[in-house]
Tab-separated table of C-alpha atoms in Angstrom:
chain	number	residue	atom	x	y	z
Z	21	MET	CA	22.372	1.036	100.212
Z	22	SER	CA	22.462	-1.830	97.714
Z	23	GLU	CA	23.202	-1.412	93.781
Z	24	PRO	CA	20.426	-0.834	91.385
Z	25	SER	CA	20.215	-2.895	88.598
Z	26	LEU	CA	18.857	-0.142	86.670
Z	27	SER	CA	19.591	3.645	86.185
Z	28	ILE	CA	16.881	5.911	84.676
Z	29	VAL	CA	18.078	8.936	83.292
Z	30	ILE	CA	15.231	11.527	82.583
Z	31	LEU	CA	16.483	15.302	81.165
Z	32	THR	CA	13.714	17.752	81.392
Z	33	TRP	CA	13.222	21.271	80.340
Z	34	ASN	CA	9.653	23.032	81.291
Z	35	SER	CA	7.954	20.168	81.468
Z	36	ARG	CA	6.493	19.329	84.872
Z	37	ALA	CA	2.960	17.663	83.996
Z	38	LEU	CA	4.899	15.177	81.807
Z	39	LEU	CA	7.577	14.590	84.284
Z	40	GLU	CA	4.948	13.779	86.779
Z	41	ASP	CA	2.988	11.512	84.515
Z	42	CYS	CA	6.325	10.248	83.485
Z	43	LEU	CA	7.629	9.506	86.689
Z	44	ALA	CA	4.061	7.929	88.063
Z	45	ALA	CA	4.423	4.971	85.476
Z	46	LEU	CA	8.095	3.926	86.671
Z	47	PRO	CA	6.712	1.654	89.179
Z	48	ALA	CA	4.582	-0.198	87.455
Z	49	ALA	CA	7.282	-0.203	84.312
Z	50	THR	CA	10.174	-1.511	86.855
Z	51	ALA	CA	8.819	-3.891	89.022
Z	52	PRO	CA	10.710	-5.594	90.314
Z	53	LEU	CA	14.093	-4.622	89.635
Z	54	ALA	CA	16.026	-2.519	91.800
Z	55	VAL	CA	16.274	0.979	90.564
Z	56	GLU	CA	17.691	4.645	90.525
Z	57	THR	CA	16.226	7.443	88.779
Z	58	ILE	CA	18.261	10.816	87.828
Z	59	VAL	CA	15.970	13.739	86.664
Z	60	VAL	CA	18.218	16.405	85.234
Z	61	ASP	CA	16.461	19.810	84.771
Z	62	ASN	CA	18.003	21.562	82.136
Z	63	GLY	CA	17.511	24.920	83.410
Z	64	SER	CA	13.551	25.046	83.634
Z	65	GLY	CA	11.734	28.194	83.832
Z	66	ASP	CA	8.436	26.522	84.854
Z	67	ASP	CA	8.054	24.843	88.742
Z	68	THR	CA	9.538	21.872	87.831
Z	69	GLY	CA	11.958	22.658	90.529
Z	70	VAL	CA	9.190	22.744	93.381
Z	71	LEU	CA	7.918	18.939	91.793
Z	72	LEU	CA	12.016	17.722	92.329
Z	73	ALA	CA	12.260	19.411	95.877
Z	74	ARG	CA	9.549	17.190	96.963
Z	75	ARG	CA	10.881	13.877	95.936
Z	76	SER	CA	13.205	12.375	98.064
Z	77	ASP	CA	13.381	8.977	96.119
Z	78	LEU	CA	15.344	10.983	93.124
Z	79	VAL	CA	18.421	11.207	92.071
Z	80	VAL	CA	18.257	15.221	90.913
Z	81	VAL	CA	20.460	17.523	88.459
Z	82	GLN	CA	19.779	21.045	88.409
Z	83	ASN	CA	21.390	23.110	85.636
Z	84	PRO	CA	21.111	26.911	85.627
Z	85	ARG	CA	20.907	26.570	81.718
Z	86	ASN	CA	19.683	24.355	79.146
Z	87	ARG	CA	22.916	22.610	78.276
Z	88	GLY	CA	21.424	20.460	75.131
Z	89	VAL	CA	20.371	16.541	74.964
Z	90	ALA	CA	23.780	14.795	74.829
Z	91	PRO	CA	25.626	17.200	77.677
Z	92	GLY	CA	22.349	16.717	79.961
Z	93	ARG	CA	22.108	13.383	79.398
Z	94	ASN	CA	25.447	12.657	80.509
Z	95	GLN	CA	25.185	14.548	83.333
Z	96	GLY	CA	23.245	11.873	84.534
Z	97	LEU	CA	24.899	9.054	83.006
Z	98	ARG	CA	28.157	9.784	84.952
Z	99	LEU	CA	25.620	9.827	87.992
Z	100	ALA	CA	24.056	6.042	87.203
Z	101	ARG	CA	25.101	3.054	89.084
Z	102	GLY	CA	23.161	0.838	87.911
Z	103	GLU	CA	24.617	-2.443	85.639
Z	104	PHE	CA	21.452	-1.124	82.885
Z	105	LEU	CA	21.255	2.051	81.990
Z	106	ALA	CA	18.142	3.806	80.607
Z	107	LEU	CA	17.733	6.921	78.512
Z	108	LEU	CA	14.185	7.954	78.725
Z	109	ASP	CA	12.714	10.989	77.111
Z	110	VAL	CA	10.247	13.038	79.762
Z	111	ASP	CA	7.319	12.864	77.407
Z	112	THR	CA	6.754	9.219	77.790
Z	113	VAL	CA	4.580	6.894	79.494
Z	114	PRO	CA	6.049	3.145	80.369
Z	115	ALA	CA	3.312	0.649	80.112
Z	116	PRO	CA	4.128	-1.850	83.045
Z	117	GLY	CA	6.823	-4.420	82.562
Z	118	ALA	CA	8.288	-2.138	80.052
Z	119	PHE	CA	11.529	-1.744	81.363
Z	120	ALA	CA	11.645	-5.695	83.488
Z	121	THR	CA	11.416	-6.673	79.691
Z	122	LEU	CA	13.742	-4.848	78.342
Z	123	VAL	CA	16.510	-5.719	80.824
Z	124	SER	CA	15.559	-9.183	80.456
Z	125	GLU	CA	16.372	-8.963	76.833
Z	126	LEU	CA	19.719	-7.848	77.941
Z	127	ARG	CA	20.611	-10.706	80.263
Z	128	VAL	CA	19.909	-13.550	78.073
Z	129	SER	CA	21.916	-12.028	75.194
Z	130	PRO	CA	25.240	-10.778	76.559
Z	131	ASP	CA	26.257	-9.712	72.763
Z	132	VAL	CA	23.542	-7.083	73.205
Z	133	GLY	CA	24.426	-3.490	73.760
Z	134	LEU	CA	21.544	-1.864	73.450
Z	135	VAL	CA	17.239	-2.300	73.540
Z	136	GLY	CA	14.624	-0.187	72.922
Z	137	PRO	CA	10.771	-0.805	73.075
Z	138	LYS	CA	8.293	0.027	70.570
Z	139	LEU	CA	6.866	3.220	70.579
Z	140	VAL	CA	3.462	4.029	70.481
Z	141	GLY	CA	1.149	7.559	70.097
Z	142	LEU	CA	-1.131	7.972	73.296
Z	143	ASP	CA	-3.736	6.556	70.961
Z	144	GLY	CA	-1.766	3.371	70.771
Z	145	ALA	CA	-0.717	3.982	66.909
Z	146	LEU	CA	2.652	2.583	65.930
Z	147	GLN	CA	5.368	4.695	66.037
Z	148	TYR	CA	8.046	3.815	63.856
Z	149	SER	CA	11.057	3.810	66.339
Z	150	CYS	CA	13.675	1.643	65.144
Z	151	ARG	CA	14.976	2.575	61.470
Z	152	ARG	CA	17.889	2.196	59.242
Z	153	PHE	CA	20.956	4.412	59.234
Z	154	PRO	CA	19.944	7.725	57.678
Z	155	THR	CA	21.254	9.032	54.787
Z	156	LEU	CA	21.746	12.984	53.124
Z	157	LEU	CA	19.099	11.750	50.578
Z	158	ASP	CA	16.631	10.280	53.150
Z	159	LYS	CA	16.994	13.226	55.363
Z	160	VAL	CA	16.097	15.579	52.205
Z	161	ALA	CA	13.090	13.462	51.226
Z	162	ARG	CA	11.769	13.953	54.950
Z	163	ARG	CA	11.316	17.908	53.931
Z	164	LEU	CA	9.622	16.826	50.243
Z	165	PRO	CA	5.934	16.397	50.159
Z	166	GLU	CA	4.505	13.006	50.876
Z	167	ARG	CA	4.247	11.681	47.365
Z	168	PHE	CA	7.801	11.964	46.602
Z	169	SER	CA	9.672	11.079	49.930
Z	170	ARG	CA	6.885	8.271	50.804
Z	171	ALA	CA	9.123	5.427	49.158
Z	172	LEU	CA	12.650	6.559	50.843
Z	173	THR	CA	10.532	6.750	54.240
Z	174	ASP	CA	9.102	3.790	54.251
Z	175	ASP	CA	12.442	1.955	53.948
Z	176	VAL	CA	14.142	4.067	56.129
Z	177	GLU	CA	11.614	3.326	58.922
Z	178	LEU	CA	11.080	-0.516	57.918
Z	179	ARG	CA	7.513	0.048	57.449
Z	180	ALA	CA	6.942	-3.260	55.332
Z	181	TRP	CA	7.642	-4.987	58.671
Z	182	ASP	CA	4.886	-5.375	60.868
Z	183	HIS	CA	7.155	-4.313	64.085
Z	184	ALA	CA	5.646	-7.278	66.300
Z	185	SER	CA	8.925	-9.269	66.689
Z	186	VAL	CA	12.356	-9.074	68.220
Z	187	ARG	CA	14.885	-8.094	65.867
Z	188	ASP	CA	18.005	-6.534	64.992
Z	189	VAL	CA	18.275	-2.898	63.592
Z	190	ASP	CA	20.605	-0.488	62.965
Z	191	TYR	CA	19.427	2.235	65.532
Z	192	VAL	CA	16.227	2.613	68.039
Z	193	ILE	CA	15.637	6.256	68.510
Z	194	GLY	CA	16.048	7.988	71.811
Z	195	ALA	CA	12.995	8.435	73.488
Z	196	CYS	CA	13.993	5.511	75.444
Z	197	GLN	CA	17.045	3.329	74.789
Z	198	VAL	CA	18.578	0.635	77.546
Z	199	MET	CA	21.622	-0.395	77.474
Z	200	ARG	CA	24.872	-2.153	79.029
Z	201	ARG	CA	26.981	-0.301	81.230
Z	202	ALA	CA	29.967	-2.652	79.723
Z	203	ALA	CA	28.781	-1.536	76.472
Z	204	LEU	CA	28.516	2.494	77.369
Z	205	HIS	CA	32.058	2.506	78.806
Z	206	GLU	CA	33.248	0.512	76.025
Z	207	VAL	CA	31.728	3.570	72.937
Z	208	GLY	CA	31.560	5.663	75.343
Z	209	LEU	CA	29.126	8.548	76.479
Z	210	LEU	CA	26.852	10.457	74.286
Z	211	ASP	CA	28.631	12.859	71.938
Z	212	GLU	CA	28.184	16.253	73.346
Z	213	ARG	CA	29.506	18.133	69.765
Z	214	ILE	CA	25.793	17.274	69.037
Z	215	PHE	CA	23.333	19.371	70.907
Z	216	TYR	CA	19.676	17.997	69.303
Z	217	GLY	CA	19.886	15.352	67.438
Z	218	PRO	CA	21.101	12.575	65.828
Z	219	GLU	CA	22.959	11.736	69.275
Z	220	ASP	CA	21.115	8.597	69.516
Z	221	VAL	CA	22.057	7.581	66.005
Z	222	ASP	CA	25.833	8.102	67.033
Z	223	LEU	CA	25.467	6.118	69.953
Z	224	CYS	CA	23.923	3.530	68.247
Z	225	LEU	CA	26.286	3.244	65.045
Z	226	ARG	CA	29.123	3.422	67.710
Z	227	MET	CA	27.604	0.492	69.105
Z	228	HIS	CA	27.536	-1.758	65.909
Z	229	ARG	CA	30.932	-1.088	64.903
Z	230	ALA	CA	32.156	-2.015	68.497
Z	231	GLY	CA	30.629	-5.147	68.213
Z	232	TRP	CA	27.212	-4.864	69.732
Z	233	ARG	CA	24.368	-5.452	68.814
Z	234	VAL	CA	21.332	-3.049	68.972
Z	235	VAL	CA	17.835	-4.600	69.219
Z	236	TYR	CA	14.401	-3.739	68.632
Z	237	VAL	CA	11.969	-5.232	71.701
Z	238	PRO	CA	8.362	-4.950	70.688
Z	239	HIS	CA	6.871	-7.149	73.831
Z	240	ALA	CA	7.916	-3.265	75.880
Z	241	VAL	CA	5.776	-1.027	75.503
Z	242	VAL	CA	6.103	2.929	75.733
Z	243	ALA	CA	3.573	5.838	74.951
Z	244	HIS	CA	5.230	8.693	73.646
Z	245	LEU	CA	3.586	11.864	72.955
Z	246	GLU	CA	5.809	13.728	70.593
Z	247	ARG	CA	5.143	17.430	71.746
Z	248	ARG	CA	4.342	19.866	69.501
Z	249	VAL	CA	6.452	23.113	70.152
Z	250	THR	CA	6.485	26.422	69.538
Z	251	HIS	CA	7.510	28.200	65.810
Z	252	LYS	CA	10.676	30.170	67.551
Z	253	LEU	CA	11.547	26.681	69.215
Z	254	LEU	CA	10.959	24.410	66.418
Z	255	SER	CA	13.080	27.204	63.884
Z	256	MET	CA	15.792	26.906	66.603
Z	257	LEU	CA	15.749	22.858	67.175
Z	258	THR	CA	15.836	22.605	63.377
Z	259	LEU	CA	19.164	24.367	62.846
Z	260	ARG	CA	20.431	22.411	65.757
Z	261	HIS	CA	19.609	19.291	64.624
Z	262	VAL	CA	21.131	20.167	60.913
Z	263	GLN	CA	24.347	21.406	62.697
Z	264	GLY	CA	23.845	17.908	64.595
Z	265	LEU	CA	23.558	16.241	60.999
Z	266	GLY	CA	26.458	17.855	59.225
Z	267	TYR	CA	28.995	16.794	62.096
Z	268	TYR	CA	27.548	13.522	62.631
Z	269	PHE	CA	28.296	12.480	58.695
Z	270	TRP	CA	31.519	14.360	58.741
Z	271	LYS	CA	32.509	12.414	62.103
Z	272	HIS	CA	31.426	8.977	60.789
Z	273	ARG	CA	32.562	9.530	56.925
Z	274	TYR	CA	29.531	8.686	55.053
Z	275	LEU	CA	26.618	10.866	53.129
Z	276	LEU	CA	24.671	9.129	50.387
Z	277	THR	CA	25.392	5.449	51.102
Z	278	ARG	CA	24.769	3.717	54.357
Z	279	PRO	CA	27.619	2.579	56.900
Z	280	THR	CA	28.841	-0.689	56.305
Z	281	THR	CA	28.118	-2.090	59.933
Z	282	SER	CA	23.863	-1.559	58.438
Z	283	VAL	CA	22.519	-4.702	59.979
Z	284	VAL	CA	19.371	-3.957	57.719
Z	285	ARG	CA	19.527	-4.418	54.148
Z	286	ARG	CA	15.579	-4.419	53.049
Z	287	ALA	CA	12.890	-3.043	54.816
Z	288	ALA	CA	10.728	-6.538	55.306
């Protein structure tokens, strides 16, 4: 069997219908690349396993319980054989040519370690998926009424920019990230001490510190559902996210001012 040029890792949990839609979009999104798709089922209680059992074209990892985002994705990354590696959320539908465009950017720019696409809602509305590195103040501001927080969130999310051109950014969110195997090998896998966020920010910051560029590529488009969750699950995930943020700020030794590796000085 020939080696794939791209390995796509999809982590799923109780999301059979979303997984079917995501998988159905991949042939058009990846052509003409040689691709392997790795699905890590993080202990689903629905009939995801039935779907996966029918798909002999997939590499499948079945976990007995939910291990968290970083550990689950790392399982897939360890199995991946491609020169380029993609992390893809289950609630996404990549547009035709999306992955071919992202891989092309990596191939023509050898100093780029990681790229991300333009994310849009199912209605086509832009999602602000490339951002400045967060500070504690940014995170607190997101919990405030919009009239108090808008100036800060506009800056962090680069809202003054039209998001229509290829651009170096601090980070792209983990709904879809494509990276060079050599870059990931240098910086290491996702930090498994982060259960749910901000493992995507941490990875991009480590890329920057190792000398790799992180680039936003708007000509590649991925629809992103941004699922709603139950209040109970939201409370659990919020707690895990706060814990992850605390660890992230401690790990990288900053809190109120952005890391010196930030490539974004202003939101325009």
